[in-house]
Coordinates of C-alpha atoms and ligand atoms in Angstrom, one line a residue:
M65 CA 46.5 -115.4 102.5
I66 CA 45.9 -111.7 101.8
I67 CA 44.0 -109.8 104.5
H68 CA 42.7 -106.3 103.9
Q69 CA 43.9 -104.6 107.1
K70 CA 42.1 -101.2 107.5
P71 CA 44.1 -98.8 109.6
T72 CA 41.7 -98.3 112.6
F73 CA 41.7 -95.3 114.9
P74 CA 41.3 -95.5 118.7
K75 CA 37.9 -96.0 120.2
N76 CA 36.2 -92.7 120.9
F77 CA 38.4 -90.9 118.3
V78 CA 36.8 -87.5 117.6
W79 CA 35.9 -87.0 113.9
G80 CA 34.4 -83.8 112.6
F81 CA 34.4 -80.8 110.3
A82 CA 35.7 -77.3 111.0
T83 CA 34.6 -73.8 110.0
A84 CA 34.9 -70.3 111.3
A85 CA 32.2 -67.6 111.8
P86 CA 33.6 -64.9 109.5
Q87 CA 34.2 -67.3 106.7
I88 CA 30.7 -68.8 106.5
E89 CA 28.1 -66.8 108.4
G90 CA 27.5 -63.8 106.2
A91 CA 24.8 -61.5 107.6
G92 CA 27.6 -59.1 108.1
R93 CA 25.4 -56.2 109.2
E94 CA 22.3 -58.1 110.5
D95 CA 20.8 -58.3 113.9
G96 CA 23.1 -55.8 115.5
K97 CA 26.4 -57.3 114.5
S98 CA 29.1 -54.6 114.2
E99 CA 32.0 -54.4 111.7
S100 CA 35.0 -56.6 112.3
V101 CA 38.5 -55.7 111.2
W102 CA 38.1 -58.2 108.3
D103 CA 34.8 -56.6 107.2
R104 CA 36.7 -53.2 107.1
Y105 CA 39.8 -54.6 105.5
A106 CA 37.9 -56.5 102.8
R107 CA 36.1 -53.3 101.8
Q108 CA 39.4 -51.6 100.8
P109 CA 39.7 -52.2 97.1
G110 CA 42.5 -54.5 96.1
T111 CA 43.1 -56.3 99.4
I112 CA 41.0 -59.4 98.6
H113 CA 41.1 -61.5 95.4
N114 CA 38.2 -60.4 93.2
N115 CA 37.4 -57.7 95.8
D116 CA 35.3 -60.3 97.6
N117 CA 33.9 -59.5 101.0
L118 CA 32.4 -61.3 104.0
D119 CA 28.9 -59.7 103.8
V120 CA 27.0 -62.7 102.5
A121 CA 29.6 -65.6 102.5
C122 CA 27.7 -69.0 102.6
Q123 CA 24.6 -67.5 104.2
H124 CA 25.1 -69.9 107.1
Y125 CA 23.6 -67.4 109.5
H126 CA 20.3 -68.1 107.7
L127 CA 20.9 -71.6 106.5
Y128 CA 22.4 -73.1 109.7
K129 CA 19.5 -75.6 110.1
E130 CA 20.1 -77.1 106.7
D131 CA 23.8 -77.1 107.2
I132 CA 23.6 -79.0 110.5
A133 CA 21.2 -81.4 108.9
L134 CA 23.6 -82.0 106.1
M135 CA 26.4 -82.5 108.6
R136 CA 24.4 -85.1 110.4
S137 CA 23.5 -86.9 107.1
L138 CA 27.3 -87.2 106.5
G139 CA 27.6 -88.7 109.9
A140 CA 29.7 -86.1 111.6
K141 CA 29.4 -86.2 115.4
N142 CA 31.6 -83.2 116.1
Y143 CA 31.8 -79.7 114.6
R144 CA 34.4 -77.0 115.3
L145 CA 33.0 -73.6 114.7
S146 CA 33.7 -70.1 116.0
I147 CA 31.7 -67.4 117.6
A148 CA 31.8 -63.9 116.2
W149 CA 32.8 -61.4 118.9
P150 CA 31.2 -58.4 117.0
R151 CA 27.9 -60.3 117.1
I152 CA 28.0 -60.8 120.8
L153 CA 29.5 -57.5 121.9
P154 CA 29.1 -55.0 119.0
G155 CA 30.8 -52.3 121.0
G156 CA 33.8 -54.6 121.7
D157 CA 32.8 -54.5 125.4
G158 CA 29.8 -53.0 127.0
A159 CA 26.3 -54.0 126.1
V160 CA 25.5 -57.6 125.0
N161 CA 23.6 -57.9 121.7
Q162 CA 20.9 -60.4 122.6
K163 CA 20.0 -61.1 119.0
G164 CA 23.6 -62.2 118.4
V165 CA 23.7 -64.3 121.5
D166 CA 20.4 -65.9 120.5
F167 CA 21.8 -67.0 117.1
Y168 CA 24.3 -69.3 118.8
H169 CA 21.7 -70.5 121.2
R170 CA 19.7 -71.7 118.2
L171 CA 22.8 -73.1 116.6
F172 CA 23.9 -75.1 119.6
D173 CA 20.3 -76.3 120.2
T174 CA 20.1 -77.5 116.6
M175 CA 23.4 -79.3 117.0
M176 CA 22.2 -81.0 120.2
E177 CA 19.1 -82.1 118.4
N178 CA 21.2 -83.6 115.7
G179 CA 23.7 -85.3 118.0
I180 CA 26.6 -83.1 117.1
T181 CA 29.1 -82.0 119.7
P182 CA 30.3 -78.4 119.5
W183 CA 34.0 -77.5 119.6
V184 CA 34.0 -73.7 119.9
T185 CA 36.8 -71.3 118.9
M186 CA 36.4 -68.1 120.8
Y187 CA 38.4 -66.0 118.4
H188 CA 39.0 -66.7 114.7
W189 CA 40.4 -63.3 113.7
D190 CA 37.3 -61.1 113.7
M191 CA 38.3 -58.3 116.2
P192 CA 35.5 -55.8 116.5
Q193 CA 36.7 -52.8 114.4
V194 CA 35.6 -50.5 117.2
L195 CA 38.4 -51.8 119.4
E196 CA 40.9 -51.3 116.6
D197 CA 39.7 -47.7 116.3
R198 CA 39.6 -47.1 120.0
F199 CA 43.0 -48.3 121.1
G200 CA 44.7 -50.2 118.2
G201 CA 43.2 -53.6 118.7
W202 CA 45.8 -56.2 119.7
R203 CA 48.4 -53.4 120.1
D204 CA 47.1 -52.2 123.4
R205 CA 47.0 -54.1 126.6
R206 CA 43.3 -53.0 127.1
V207 CA 42.4 -55.6 124.6
V208 CA 43.1 -58.3 127.3
D209 CA 40.3 -57.0 129.5
A210 CA 38.0 -56.7 126.6
F211 CA 38.7 -60.2 125.5
A212 CA 38.4 -61.6 129.1
N213 CA 34.9 -60.0 129.3
Y214 CA 34.0 -61.5 125.9
A215 CA 35.2 -64.9 126.9
Q216 CA 33.4 -64.9 130.2
T217 CA 30.2 -63.7 128.4
I218 CA 30.2 -66.6 126.0
V219 CA 31.3 -69.3 128.5
K220 CA 28.5 -68.2 130.8
A221 CA 25.9 -68.2 128.0
Y222 CA 26.8 -71.5 126.3
G223 CA 28.7 -73.5 128.9
D224 CA 25.8 -75.7 129.6
R225 CA 26.0 -77.2 126.1
V226 CA 29.6 -76.3 125.0
K227 CA 32.2 -78.4 126.8
N228 CA 35.1 -78.0 124.4
W229 CA 36.6 -74.6 124.1
I230 CA 39.4 -73.4 121.9
T231 CA 40.7 -70.0 123.0
L232 CA 42.4 -68.5 120.0
N233 CA 43.0 -69.6 116.4
E234 CA 46.6 -69.2 115.1
I235 CA 48.0 -66.3 117.0
S236 CA 50.6 -65.5 114.3
C237 CA 47.8 -64.9 111.8
F238 CA 46.2 -62.0 113.7
T239 CA 49.4 -60.6 115.1
Y240 CA 52.5 -61.0 113.0
Y241 CA 50.6 -61.3 109.6
A242 CA 48.1 -58.6 110.6
Y243 CA 50.4 -55.9 112.1
G244 CA 53.8 -57.0 110.8
T245 CA 53.7 -58.1 107.2
G246 CA 50.2 -56.6 106.6
V247 CA 48.7 -59.5 104.6
K248 CA 45.9 -60.1 107.0
A249 CA 43.4 -57.6 108.6
P250 CA 43.9 -54.9 109.7
G251 CA 46.7 -55.0 107.1
L252 CA 49.4 -52.9 108.8
K253 CA 53.1 -53.0 108.5
L254 CA 54.4 -51.8 111.9
P255 CA 57.8 -52.1 113.6
E256 CA 58.8 -55.3 115.2
G257 CA 58.5 -54.1 118.8
I258 CA 54.8 -53.3 118.3
V259 CA 54.2 -56.7 116.6
N260 CA 55.9 -58.5 119.5
Q261 CA 53.5 -56.6 121.9
T262 CA 50.4 -57.8 119.9
Y263 CA 51.7 -61.3 120.4
H264 CA 52.1 -60.9 124.1
H265 CA 48.6 -59.5 124.4
A266 CA 47.3 -62.5 122.5
L267 CA 49.1 -64.9 125.0
L268 CA 47.5 -63.0 127.9
S269 CA 44.1 -63.2 126.2
H270 CA 44.5 -67.0 125.9
G271 CA 45.2 -67.1 129.6
E272 CA 42.1 -65.1 130.3
A273 CA 40.1 -67.5 128.2
V274 CA 41.4 -70.5 130.1
R275 CA 40.5 -68.8 133.3
A276 CA 37.0 -68.1 132.1
V277 CA 36.5 -71.8 131.2
R278 CA 37.8 -72.9 134.6
E279 CA 35.6 -70.5 136.5
Y280 CA 32.4 -70.6 134.5
G281 CA 32.7 -73.6 132.2
G282 CA 30.8 -76.0 134.5
P283 CA 31.4 -79.7 134.9
G284 CA 33.4 -81.4 132.1
A285 CA 34.6 -78.3 130.5
R286 CA 37.9 -78.5 128.6
V287 CA 40.1 -75.8 127.0
G288 CA 43.1 -75.5 124.8
L289 CA 44.8 -73.2 122.2
T290 CA 44.8 -73.9 118.5
D291 CA 48.1 -73.1 116.8
N292 CA 49.5 -73.4 113.4
A293 CA 52.9 -74.7 114.5
L294 CA 55.7 -74.7 112.0
V295 CA 56.8 -78.3 111.4
G296 CA 60.0 -79.5 109.9
V297 CA 59.8 -82.9 108.5
P298 CA 63.1 -84.9 108.6
V299 CA 64.2 -85.7 105.1
T300 CA 65.3 -89.1 106.2
E301 CA 64.0 -90.6 109.5
T302 CA 67.4 -91.1 110.9
A303 CA 68.5 -89.9 114.4
E304 CA 70.4 -87.0 112.9
D305 CA 67.6 -85.6 110.8
I306 CA 65.1 -86.2 113.5
A307 CA 67.3 -84.2 115.8
A308 CA 67.3 -81.4 113.2
A309 CA 63.5 -81.5 113.1
H310 CA 63.5 -81.2 116.9
A311 CA 65.8 -78.2 116.8
Y312 CA 63.8 -76.5 114.1
F313 CA 60.5 -77.0 115.9
I314 CA 61.8 -75.5 119.1
E315 CA 63.2 -72.4 117.4
A316 CA 60.3 -71.9 115.0
N317 CA 57.6 -72.2 117.7
C318 CA 59.2 -71.0 120.9
R319 CA 57.5 -67.7 120.9
T320 CA 54.1 -69.4 121.5
F321 CA 55.0 -72.7 123.3
E322 CA 57.7 -71.5 125.8
P323 CA 55.4 -69.0 127.5
I324 CA 52.4 -71.4 127.4
Y325 CA 54.1 -74.6 128.5
R326 CA 57.1 -73.3 130.4
G327 CA 55.9 -69.9 131.8
H328 CA 58.6 -67.6 130.3
Y329 CA 59.9 -66.4 127.0
H330 CA 62.7 -68.4 125.5
P331 CA 66.0 -66.6 126.3
D332 CA 67.0 -67.0 122.6
Y333 CA 63.8 -65.2 121.5
L334 CA 64.4 -62.4 124.0
Q335 CA 68.0 -62.0 123.0
S336 CA 67.2 -61.9 119.3
A337 CA 64.4 -59.4 119.8
G338 CA 66.6 -57.2 121.9
A339 CA 65.1 -53.7 122.4
N340 CA 62.0 -54.9 120.5
A341 CA 61.2 -57.6 123.0
P342 CA 57.7 -57.4 124.4
R343 CA 57.1 -55.6 127.7
F344 CA 55.5 -57.8 130.3
E345 CA 54.5 -57.7 134.0
A346 CA 55.7 -60.1 136.6
D347 CA 52.5 -62.1 136.9
D348 CA 51.8 -62.3 133.2
F349 CA 53.2 -65.8 132.8
K350 CA 51.1 -67.2 135.6
L351 CA 48.1 -66.4 133.5
I352 CA 49.6 -67.4 130.2
S353 CA 50.9 -70.8 131.4
Q354 CA 47.9 -72.2 133.2
P355 CA 47.5 -75.8 132.4
T356 CA 45.3 -76.6 129.4
D357 CA 43.6 -79.9 128.5
F358 CA 44.8 -80.2 124.9
L359 CA 46.6 -78.5 122.1
G360 CA 44.8 -77.9 118.8
M361 CA 47.0 -78.1 115.7
N362 CA 46.1 -76.7 112.3
L363 CA 48.4 -78.6 109.9
Y364 CA 48.5 -78.2 106.2
S365 CA 52.2 -77.9 105.2
G366 CA 55.7 -77.6 106.5
L367 CA 59.3 -77.6 105.5
F368 CA 61.9 -80.4 105.0
V369 CA 64.9 -80.3 107.3
R370 CA 68.0 -82.3 107.7
A371 CA 71.2 -82.3 109.8
A372 CA 73.4 -79.5 108.8
Q373 CA 77.0 -79.9 107.6
N374 CA 78.2 -76.5 108.9
G375 CA 77.6 -76.9 112.6
A376 CA 74.2 -75.3 112.6
K377 CA 71.3 -77.1 114.3
Y378 CA 69.5 -77.9 111.1
E379 CA 69.3 -77.1 107.4
I380 CA 66.1 -76.2 105.6
L381 CA 65.8 -77.4 102.1
D382 CA 64.3 -75.3 99.4
F383 CA 61.3 -76.7 97.5
P384 CA 62.2 -77.4 93.9
P385 CA 59.7 -76.0 91.3
S386 CA 58.3 -79.5 90.6
Y387 CA 57.4 -80.2 94.2
P388 CA 53.6 -81.1 94.4
Q389 CA 51.3 -78.4 95.8
A390 CA 47.6 -77.7 96.1
D391 CA 46.1 -74.9 94.1
N392 CA 46.7 -72.6 97.0
T393 CA 50.4 -72.3 96.3
W394 CA 51.5 -72.1 100.0
Q395 CA 50.4 -75.6 100.5
K396 CA 53.2 -78.0 99.5
I397 CA 51.7 -81.4 99.9
M398 CA 53.4 -83.0 103.0
P399 CA 51.4 -85.7 104.6
Q400 CA 54.2 -86.3 107.2
V401 CA 53.3 -83.1 109.0
L402 CA 50.5 -85.0 110.5
Y403 CA 53.1 -87.4 112.0
W404 CA 55.8 -85.0 113.0
G405 CA 53.6 -82.1 114.1
P406 CA 51.8 -84.0 116.9
R407 CA 54.8 -86.0 117.8
L408 CA 57.1 -83.0 118.3
A409 CA 54.5 -81.0 120.1
V410 CA 54.1 -83.8 122.6
E411 CA 57.8 -84.6 122.9
I412 CA 59.0 -81.0 123.2
C413 CA 56.1 -79.2 124.9
G414 CA 54.5 -82.0 126.8
A415 CA 51.1 -81.2 125.3
P416 CA 48.7 -83.6 127.1
A417 CA 46.6 -84.4 124.1
I418 CA 46.5 -83.3 120.5
Y419 CA 43.5 -82.6 118.3
I420 CA 44.1 -81.8 114.6
T421 CA 41.7 -78.8 114.6
E422 CA 42.3 -78.2 110.9
N423 CA 43.7 -80.1 107.9
G424 CA 42.6 -80.0 104.3
C425 CA 43.4 -78.3 101.1
G426 CA 42.4 -75.5 98.8
Y427 CA 41.6 -76.2 95.2
N428 CA 39.7 -74.5 92.4
D429 CA 37.1 -77.2 92.2
A430 CA 34.7 -77.1 89.2
P431 CA 31.0 -76.8 89.8
P432 CA 28.9 -80.0 90.2
V433 CA 28.1 -82.1 87.1
N434 CA 24.9 -84.2 87.6
G435 CA 25.1 -83.4 91.3
E436 CA 28.7 -84.7 91.7
V437 CA 32.1 -83.1 92.3
H438 CA 34.8 -85.6 91.7
D439 CA 37.5 -84.0 93.9
L440 CA 39.8 -87.0 93.8
H441 CA 42.7 -84.7 94.6
R442 CA 41.2 -83.8 98.0
R443 CA 40.2 -87.4 98.8
D444 CA 43.8 -88.5 98.0
L445 CA 45.4 -85.7 99.9
V446 CA 43.3 -86.3 103.0
R447 CA 43.8 -90.0 102.9
N448 CA 47.5 -89.7 102.7
Y449 CA 47.6 -87.2 105.6
L450 CA 45.4 -89.4 107.7
G451 CA 47.7 -92.3 107.1
E452 CA 50.5 -90.4 108.7
L453 CA 48.2 -89.4 111.6
H454 CA 47.4 -93.0 112.1
R455 CA 51.1 -93.8 112.2
A456 CA 51.6 -91.1 114.9
I457 CA 48.9 -92.7 117.0
R458 CA 50.4 -96.2 116.4
D459 CA 53.7 -94.9 117.7
G460 CA 52.0 -93.7 120.9
V461 CA 51.3 -90.0 120.2
P462 CA 48.2 -89.0 122.1
V463 CA 46.1 -87.7 119.2
E464 CA 42.4 -87.7 120.1
G465 CA 40.7 -86.1 117.2
Y466 CA 40.7 -84.8 113.6
F467 CA 38.6 -82.0 112.1
L468 CA 38.5 -81.6 108.3
W469 CA 38.9 -78.0 107.1
S470 CA 36.4 -77.3 105.9
F471 CA 32.8 -78.4 106.1
M472 CA 32.0 -76.3 103.0
D473 CA 33.7 -73.9 100.6
N474 CA 33.9 -70.5 102.2
F475 CA 35.6 -67.1 102.4
E476 CA 39.3 -68.0 102.2
W477 CA 40.6 -64.6 103.6
D478 CA 42.7 -62.7 101.1
E479 CA 42.0 -65.4 98.4
G480 CA 38.3 -64.7 98.6
Y481 CA 35.8 -67.3 97.3
A482 CA 38.0 -68.5 94.5
R483 CA 39.9 -71.0 96.6
R484 CA 37.7 -73.9 97.8
F485 CA 38.5 -75.8 100.9
G486 CA 35.2 -77.5 101.4
A487 CA 34.1 -81.1 101.5
V488 CA 30.8 -79.6 100.5
Y489 CA 30.6 -77.4 97.4
C490 CA 28.9 -74.1 97.9
D491 CA 27.3 -72.3 94.9
Y492 CA 27.6 -68.6 95.7
Q493 CA 24.7 -67.6 93.5
T494 CA 22.1 -70.1 94.7
F495 CA 23.7 -71.1 98.0
K496 CA 23.0 -74.7 97.1
R497 CA 25.3 -77.2 98.9
T498 CA 26.6 -80.3 97.1
P499 CA 28.7 -82.8 99.0
K500 CA 31.8 -83.6 97.0
L501 CA 33.1 -87.0 96.5
S502 CA 35.6 -86.3 99.3
A503 CA 32.7 -85.7 101.7
R504 CA 31.1 -89.0 100.8
W505 CA 34.4 -90.7 101.3
Y506 CA 35.2 -89.0 104.6
S507 CA 31.7 -89.9 105.8
K508 CA 32.6 -93.5 105.5
V509 CA 35.9 -93.0 107.2
M510 CA 34.1 -91.4 110.2
A511 CA 31.5 -94.1 110.3
G512 CA 34.1 -96.9 110.1
N513 CA 36.7 -95.2 112.4
C514 CA 39.3 -96.4 109.9
L515 CA 40.9 -95.5 106.6
L516 CA 39.1 -96.7 103.6
Ligands
PNW878 C1 44.0 -71.6 108.5 N1 50.0 -71.3 106.3 O1 45.0 -70.6 108.3 C2 42.8 -70.8 109.1 O2 42.6 -71.1 110.5 C3 41.6 -71.0 108.3 O3 40.7 -69.9 108.7 C4 41.9 -71.0 106.8 O4 40.7 -70.9 106.0 C5 42.6 -72.3 106.6 O5 43.8 -72.3 107.4 C6 43.0 -72.4 105.1 O6 43.9 -71.4 104.8 C7 46.2 -70.9 107.8 O7 50.6 -70.4 105.8 C8 47.0 -69.8 107.6 O8 50.6 -72.5 106.3 C9 48.3 -69.9 107.1 C10 48.8 -71.2 106.8 C11 48.0 -72.3 107.1 C12 46.7 -72.1 107.6

């Protein structure tokens, strides 16, 4: 007899969508919001594909009620979003902008009315430009106090309704890629020592955010970091290649995970950084390594690794030109990162629980025809990735939730609006939203708590 066995997820598994304020809100200069480093960066001709900017984005600042209603109609019970620091504190620190604070009050109230639980990222890359101008943003230790003040302000304001806090999104993307390689705002190419220092200040800011949630978050508040860990997938799931994947994970992610989970920098990292190692104070690691409740992982792609023949701990294989990828060329399609990412984070770091805070794909989806967008490529990709996530859970990895990036097409950073990551299509002329086929499919998955 043939039985259709649907891979079922654990009871109370958290399903939702994810976005970030700078990518969807628009209203870039409205109601007292100040300029962010991304606003400034995008205005420099040539930095962003098509010279797009964040001024209008998806108009979510004005259309949030419709967006939350649509989310509800798709059956999402959880929504990961971020708060824009330059809306809350246009001066970076100092006076609170009540109109900015009120926007998120309205947003959270609307979510409550629609039965949608907020998961709030405190920082998704939009540093107030004024702090960049005043002391160099993440380069200067003063940023830590400014961030602590911001974190306390939002936890006090929204802690009655927000119980799930994410401190920072992807530290490397606003430190290493922002001050080192210069491909993200503020777009600087500075020496390694300075970049390492930005990283250290981010870790301290994470610690301040954890402290803010513990002190002011109220009953039931939980907090964790979201990171885009680098994941090596073993070419063959043998003991040797799995050991190689372990070794790669430790080496590739030790700059973040050693301080957070073990309370010190990895000696190998300090040694390789040499004179460029970050300067730190004795008590810094107490702040950085406070226990958290979960680790958020943004997982899209990875690398293939295997046991090395030459005595090295692992060997990374190059992708051949024919290897499948999304339209965003950095995304090699690798569903197994949703198995190995959570598993390695738990085995190596002892992360208490994992949420996939982002997973999805960027394609150049065509506009709707008769109200439909047949993004079978996205539906297939997400289904395959979720199959591997299910396997991780089946093997005992404590994965508690999954957020699809993204709810709707939005400002994809340096790739502008061309690259679409949404389950919902956004028409940037009319701002009409059209759920794609993948959204309809995902809606059924969320409702059934199983792969369909
Ligand atoms: C995430 N990589 O960044 C961000 O958190 C989102 O804001 C963004 O829109 C989304 O992914 C899609 O790009 C990433 O190089 C940055 O593998 C870099 C990588 C992955 C995700």
